[in-house]
Amino acid sequence: MNMKNYRAELTGVFGDPVDGNPTGVAMEAAFAEKGLNYRYLTLKVLPQDLEDAMKALRVLHMRGINLTMPHKIKVIPLLDELSEAAGIIGAVNTVALLEDGRLFGENTDGKGFVQALVNKGLSVADKRITLLGAGGAAKAIAVECALAGAASITIVNRTLERAKELAATLKEHTKVEVACEKWEAGHRILEQTDILINGTSIGLHPQGDQKPDIDYTGITSRMVVVDVVFNPVDTHFLKEAKKQGATVVNGLGMLACQAALNFKLWTGVEPSLSVMEETLGREFA
């Protein structure tokens, strides 16, 4: 007689603040669609409690966890192994508890970005990229674009020193050509840009009426313009790019692709990306 299994496999996210994190709804929908007895817990973990929380991950035999602010960097000394990208980026957003008990750290932010473009029939290989911002998301995107074969990346940031720090990381670990520009009001985008990326949180709800301060007339119809902001889905940044005839890609695809990568890392199963995208889309409709 087969015993019934009443224990669900646990995954989730550690963060503070974390109440507004929407990942759980997409994960739960994808688990249900695949018939997996998994649960995704949205857990408030204060900075001083992170080490205890990571110990609890092992104690509770959780399959893995996402990390959001302020834990993405501070978690690294608590892990046993990092992926190549996570090591270069210096931040982790996903941890998997391996069969041998080791904790493996990955960063799926940039991978999700690249995959979202691939799903649209687009590639970063041999492309000239202009990246607005040099923070956490921008750094992950820059590293993955470089590893995926981008020809060049121009980093535009208000604090030039921070842009130079990211440039130095890219030069040390990848073969991509890198340049830095100080972000001034009405910044003019380089005409040779193939892909323009807003790697900042400008325009994120509840500041959905804002957009990056650039000269939008510099965007051309041959450019692909991508926003990492997913709420609202159709940002003012993308609306302005559409007016110039550019191909636009919203942040929802990146968010769903990142979640899908986490899903497979924890379960070994390929999730339904459409289920994840549709579920997240309803959250931000």
mmCIF file of C-alpha atoms in Angstrom, residues 28-254:
data_model
loop_
_atom_site.group_PDB
_atom_site.id
_atom_site.type_symbol
_atom_site.label_atom_id
_atom_site.label_comp_id
_atom_site.label_asym_id
_atom_site.label_seq_id
_atom_site.Cartn_x
_atom_site.Cartn_y
_atom_site.Cartn_z
ATOM 1 C CA GLU A 28 1.884 28.774 -7.468
ATOM 2 C CA ALA A 29 0.038 28.855 -10.802
ATOM 3 C CA ALA A 30 2.929 27.100 -12.543
ATOM 4 C CA PHE A 31 3.203 24.454 -9.799
ATOM 5 C CA ALA A 32 -0.530 23.726 -10.104
ATOM 6 C CA GLU A 33 -0.387 23.561 -13.903
ATOM 7 C CA LYS A 34 2.355 20.901 -13.706
ATOM 8 C CA GLY A 35 0.633 19.017 -10.883
ATOM 9 C CA LEU A 36 3.567 19.530 -8.508
ATOM 10 C CA ASN A 37 3.083 19.432 -4.737
ATOM 11 C CA TYR A 38 5.169 22.573 -4.198
ATOM 12 C CA ARG A 39 4.422 25.771 -2.312
ATOM 13 C CA TYR A 40 5.955 29.261 -2.586
ATOM 14 C CA LEU A 41 6.167 31.277 0.638
ATOM 15 C CA THR A 42 6.622 35.049 0.714
ATOM 16 C CA LEU A 43 8.655 35.563 3.890
ATOM 17 C CA LYS A 44 9.752 38.726 5.654
ATOM 18 C CA VAL A 45 13.362 38.285 6.766
ATOM 19 C CA LEU A 46 15.148 41.173 8.476
ATOM 20 C CA PRO A 47 18.826 41.781 7.627
ATOM 21 C CA GLN A 48 20.056 40.661 11.053
ATOM 22 C CA ASP A 49 18.128 37.387 10.689
ATOM 23 C CA LEU A 50 19.395 36.302 7.266
ATOM 24 C CA GLU A 51 21.956 33.806 8.579
ATOM 25 C CA ASP A 52 19.323 32.114 10.735
ATOM 26 C CA ALA A 53 16.899 32.087 7.811
ATOM 27 C CA MET A 54 19.444 30.342 5.571
ATOM 28 C CA LYS A 55 20.021 27.748 8.302
ATOM 29 C CA ALA A 56 16.243 27.268 8.450
ATOM 30 C CA LEU A 57 16.230 26.616 4.691
ATOM 31 C CA ARG A 58 18.347 23.509 5.354
ATOM 32 C CA VAL A 59 16.489 22.532 8.543
ATOM 33 C CA LEU A 60 13.122 22.693 6.771
ATOM 34 C CA HIS A 61 14.484 20.881 3.697
ATOM 35 C CA MET A 62 13.291 23.671 1.432
ATOM 36 C CA ARG A 63 14.079 23.196 -2.254
ATOM 37 C CA GLY A 64 15.272 26.759 -2.604
ATOM 38 C CA ILE A 65 14.636 30.416 -2.053
ATOM 39 C CA ASN A 66 14.641 33.706 -3.908
ATOM 40 C CA LEU A 67 16.484 36.646 -2.373
ATOM 41 C CA THR A 68 15.355 40.218 -2.784
ATOM 42 C CA MET A 69 16.601 43.401 -1.142
ATOM 43 C CA PRO A 70 18.523 43.712 1.099
ATOM 44 C CA HIS A 71 19.893 40.152 0.975
ATOM 45 C CA LYS A 72 21.290 39.617 -2.541
ATOM 46 C CA ILE A 73 24.883 40.438 -1.606
ATOM 47 C CA LYS A 74 24.932 39.569 2.085
ATOM 48 C CA VAL A 75 23.822 35.991 1.359
ATOM 49 C CA ILE A 76 26.985 35.133 -0.598
ATOM 50 C CA PRO A 77 29.232 34.208 2.389
ATOM 51 C CA LEU A 78 26.479 31.829 3.541
ATOM 52 C CA LEU A 79 26.571 29.785 0.310
ATOM 53 C CA ASP A 80 28.755 26.859 -0.784
ATOM 54 C CA GLU A 81 28.900 27.521 -4.535
ATOM 55 C CA LEU A 82 28.079 30.262 -7.062
ATOM 56 C CA SER A 83 27.311 30.185 -10.762
ATOM 57 C CA GLU A 84 29.751 31.994 -13.064
ATOM 58 C CA ALA A 85 27.355 34.894 -13.567
ATOM 59 C CA ALA A 86 26.525 35.243 -9.857
ATOM 60 C CA GLY A 87 30.244 35.338 -9.081
ATOM 61 C CA ILE A 88 30.859 38.107 -11.598
ATOM 62 C CA ILE A 89 27.773 40.114 -10.627
ATOM 63 C CA GLY A 90 28.491 39.722 -6.929
ATOM 64 C CA ALA A 91 24.820 39.203 -6.114
ATOM 65 C CA VAL A 92 22.469 36.238 -5.820
ATOM 66 C CA ASN A 93 18.708 36.231 -6.317
ATOM 67 C CA THR A 94 18.161 32.471 -6.238
ATOM 68 C CA VAL A 95 19.456 29.690 -4.007
ATOM 69 C CA ALA A 96 18.940 25.959 -4.524
ATOM 70 C CA LEU A 97 19.471 23.313 -1.854
ATOM 71 C CA LEU A 98 21.317 20.563 -3.719
ATOM 72 C CA GLU A 99 20.903 16.842 -3.041
ATOM 73 C CA ASP A 100 24.225 16.727 -1.195
ATOM 74 C CA GLY A 101 23.128 19.516 1.154
ATOM 75 C CA ARG A 102 25.167 22.305 -0.442
ATOM 76 C CA LEU A 103 23.641 25.707 -1.109
ATOM 77 C CA PHE A 104 24.080 26.856 -4.721
ATOM 78 C CA GLY A 105 23.676 30.542 -5.576
ATOM 79 C CA GLU A 106 22.536 31.794 -8.966
ATOM 80 C CA ASN A 107 21.505 35.152 -10.423
ATOM 81 C CA THR A 108 18.641 34.774 -12.879
ATOM 82 C CA ASP A 109 17.896 38.497 -13.329
ATOM 83 C CA GLY A 110 20.126 38.934 -16.366
ATOM 84 C CA LYS A 111 19.430 35.458 -17.715
ATOM 85 C CA GLY A 112 15.706 36.218 -17.599
ATOM 86 C CA PHE A 113 16.315 39.430 -19.524
ATOM 87 C CA VAL A 114 18.276 37.698 -22.294
ATOM 88 C CA GLN A 115 15.739 34.858 -22.517
ATOM 89 C CA ALA A 116 12.836 37.312 -22.773
ATOM 90 C CA LEU A 117 14.477 38.828 -25.860
ATOM 91 C CA VAL A 118 15.118 35.385 -27.345
ATOM 92 C CA ASN A 119 11.430 34.562 -26.880
ATOM 93 C CA LYS A 120 10.636 37.636 -28.990
ATOM 94 C CA GLY A 121 12.992 36.460 -31.728
ATOM 95 C CA LEU A 122 15.669 38.949 -30.678
ATOM 96 C CA SER A 123 19.316 38.414 -29.727
ATOM 97 C CA VAL A 124 21.964 40.469 -27.945
ATOM 98 C CA ALA A 125 24.799 38.754 -29.819
ATOM 99 C CA ASP A 126 26.916 41.263 -31.783
ATOM 100 C CA LYS A 127 24.579 44.090 -30.768
ATOM 101 C CA ARG A 128 25.550 47.568 -29.558
ATOM 102 C CA ILE A 129 23.752 48.174 -26.280
ATOM 103 C CA THR A 130 23.048 51.370 -24.381
ATOM 104 C CA LEU A 131 22.165 50.689 -20.755
ATOM 105 C CA LEU A 132 20.535 53.283 -18.518
ATOM 106 C CA GLY A 133 21.642 52.690 -14.927
ATOM 107 C CA ALA A 134 24.384 50.797 -13.129
ATOM 108 C CA GLY A 135 22.550 49.353 -10.113
ATOM 109 C CA GLY A 136 21.771 45.740 -9.257
ATOM 110 C CA ALA A 137 19.414 44.896 -12.115
ATOM 111 C CA ALA A 138 21.517 46.824 -14.628
ATOM 112 C CA LYS A 139 24.678 45.025 -13.523
ATOM 113 C CA ALA A 140 23.058 41.595 -13.900
ATOM 114 C CA ILE A 141 21.776 42.514 -17.353
ATOM 115 C CA ALA A 142 25.128 43.916 -18.457
ATOM 116 C CA VAL A 143 27.000 40.786 -17.367
ATOM 117 C CA GLU A 144 24.590 38.387 -19.084
ATOM 118 C CA CYS A 145 24.520 40.467 -22.276
ATOM 119 C CA ALA A 146 28.322 40.439 -22.321
ATOM 120 C CA LEU A 147 28.451 36.685 -21.741
ATOM 121 C CA ALA A 148 25.867 36.238 -24.530
ATOM 122 C CA GLY A 149 28.150 37.960 -27.025
ATOM 123 C CA ALA A 150 27.100 41.618 -27.127
ATOM 124 C CA ALA A 151 29.502 43.687 -29.256
ATOM 125 C CA SER A 152 29.525 46.713 -26.943
ATOM 126 C CA ILE A 153 27.783 48.155 -23.905
ATOM 127 C CA THR A 154 27.571 51.868 -23.148
ATOM 128 C CA ILE A 155 26.662 52.459 -19.501
ATOM 129 C CA VAL A 156 24.814 55.704 -18.811
ATOM 130 C CA ASN A 157 24.569 56.613 -15.132
ATOM 131 C CA ARG A 158 24.131 59.749 -13.025
ATOM 132 C CA THR A 159 27.078 58.717 -10.840
ATOM 133 C CA LEU A 160 29.860 58.207 -13.354
ATOM 134 C CA GLU A 161 32.079 56.428 -10.840
ATOM 135 C CA ARG A 162 29.507 53.676 -10.398
ATOM 136 C CA ALA A 163 29.302 53.232 -14.174
ATOM 137 C CA LYS A 164 33.097 52.926 -14.277
ATOM 138 C CA GLU A 165 33.009 50.260 -11.565
ATOM 139 C CA LEU A 166 30.573 48.186 -13.644
ATOM 140 C CA ALA A 167 32.693 48.775 -16.746
ATOM 141 C CA ALA A 168 35.771 47.495 -14.912
ATOM 142 C CA THR A 169 33.915 44.328 -13.888
ATOM 143 C CA LEU A 170 32.858 43.687 -17.488
ATOM 144 C CA LYS A 171 36.377 44.280 -18.814
ATOM 145 C CA GLU A 172 37.870 41.936 -16.241
ATOM 146 C CA HIS A 173 35.524 39.015 -16.843
ATOM 147 C CA THR A 174 34.230 39.343 -20.423
ATOM 148 C CA LYS A 175 35.381 40.372 -23.891
ATOM 149 C CA VAL A 176 32.726 43.040 -24.492
ATOM 150 C CA GLU A 177 33.736 46.601 -25.401
ATOM 151 C CA VAL A 178 32.589 49.028 -22.706
ATOM 152 C CA ALA A 179 32.113 52.794 -22.516
ATOM 153 C CA CYS A 180 30.676 55.073 -19.821
ATOM 154 C CA GLU A 181 28.664 58.278 -20.077
ATOM 155 C CA LYS A 182 27.434 60.593 -17.327
ATOM 156 C CA TRP A 183 23.651 60.807 -17.399
ATOM 157 C CA GLU A 184 22.697 64.429 -17.881
ATOM 158 C CA ALA A 185 19.187 65.853 -18.301
ATOM 159 C CA GLY A 186 17.825 65.132 -21.770
ATOM 160 C CA HIS A 187 20.620 62.652 -22.457
ATOM 161 C CA ARG A 188 21.117 61.910 -26.147
ATOM 162 C CA ILE A 189 21.196 58.207 -27.054
ATOM 163 C CA LEU A 190 24.009 57.096 -29.332
ATOM 164 C CA GLU A 191 22.737 56.807 -32.905
ATOM 165 C CA GLN A 192 24.487 53.453 -33.429
ATOM 166 C CA THR A 193 22.585 51.842 -30.530
ATOM 167 C CA ASP A 194 20.855 48.581 -31.441
ATOM 168 C CA ILE A 195 19.265 47.896 -28.044
ATOM 169 C CA LEU A 196 18.349 50.580 -25.503
ATOM 170 C CA ILE A 197 17.610 49.328 -21.984
ATOM 171 C CA ASN A 198 16.087 51.101 -19.010
ATOM 172 C CA GLY A 199 17.863 49.218 -16.214
ATOM 173 C CA THR A 200 16.551 51.555 -13.510
ATOM 174 C CA SER A 201 13.337 51.591 -11.446
ATOM 175 C CA ILE A 202 12.216 54.909 -12.979
ATOM 176 C CA GLY A 203 8.552 54.553 -13.887
ATOM 177 C CA LEU A 204 7.819 51.750 -11.420
ATOM 178 C CA HIS A 205 4.477 51.920 -9.589
ATOM 179 C CA PRO A 206 3.514 54.079 -7.714
ATOM 180 C CA GLN A 207 5.666 56.498 -9.777
ATOM 181 C CA GLY A 208 4.165 55.174 -12.999
ATOM 182 C CA ASP A 209 3.860 58.669 -14.459
ATOM 183 C CA GLN A 210 7.666 59.076 -14.595
ATOM 184 C CA LYS A 211 10.098 58.144 -17.353
ATOM 185 C CA PRO A 212 13.891 58.268 -17.798
ATOM 186 C CA ASP A 213 15.145 61.778 -18.596
ATOM 187 C CA ILE A 214 16.525 61.281 -22.097
ATOM 188 C CA ASP A 215 16.033 62.889 -25.517
ATOM 189 C CA TYR A 216 13.425 60.546 -26.983
ATOM 190 C CA THR A 217 13.840 61.997 -30.462
ATOM 191 C CA GLY A 218 17.196 60.186 -30.518
ATOM 192 C CA ILE A 219 15.395 56.823 -30.557
ATOM 193 C CA THR A 220 15.038 55.451 -34.088
ATOM 194 C CA SER A 221 12.838 52.834 -35.720
ATOM 195 C CA ARG A 222 15.770 50.412 -36.045
ATOM 196 C CA MET A 223 16.263 50.241 -32.279
ATOM 197 C CA VAL A 224 14.899 47.699 -29.826
ATOM 198 C CA VAL A 225 13.875 49.425 -26.577
ATOM 199 C CA VAL A 226 13.489 47.363 -23.409
ATOM 200 C CA ASP A 227 12.220 48.300 -19.941
ATOM 201 C CA VAL A 228 12.928 46.245 -16.821
ATOM 202 C CA VAL A 229 9.951 47.914 -15.102
ATOM 203 C CA PHE A 230 6.995 45.505 -15.117
ATOM 204 C CA ASN A 231 4.387 47.512 -13.216
ATOM 205 C CA PRO A 232 2.891 49.206 -15.140
ATOM 206 C CA VAL A 233 3.480 46.885 -18.081
ATOM 207 C CA ASP A 234 3.218 49.631 -20.693
ATOM 208 C CA THR A 235 5.499 52.304 -19.221
ATOM 209 C CA HIS A 236 5.854 55.889 -20.423
ATOM 210 C CA PHE A 237 9.392 54.998 -21.482
ATOM 211 C CA LEU A 238 8.035 52.369 -23.875
ATOM 212 C CA LYS A 239 5.188 54.600 -25.031
ATOM 213 C CA GLU A 240 7.674 57.289 -26.054
ATOM 214 C CA ALA A 241 9.823 54.689 -27.834
ATOM 215 C CA LYS A 242 6.773 53.434 -29.743
ATOM 216 C CA LYS A 243 6.137 56.964 -30.990
ATOM 217 C CA GLN A 244 9.598 56.867 -32.583
ATOM 218 C CA GLY A 245 8.777 53.574 -34.307
ATOM 219 C CA ALA A 246 11.070 51.411 -32.164
ATOM 220 C CA THR A 247 10.402 47.766 -31.335
ATOM 221 C CA VAL A 248 9.576 47.608 -27.627
ATOM 222 C CA VAL A 249 9.819 44.826 -25.037
ATOM 223 C CA ASN A 250 8.200 45.241 -21.605
ATOM 224 C CA GLY A 251 9.500 44.017 -18.249
ATOM 225 C CA LEU A 252 6.854 41.342 -17.796
ATOM 226 C CA GLY A 253 8.708 38.888 -20.022
ATOM 227 C CA MET A 254 11.925 39.304 -18.028
#
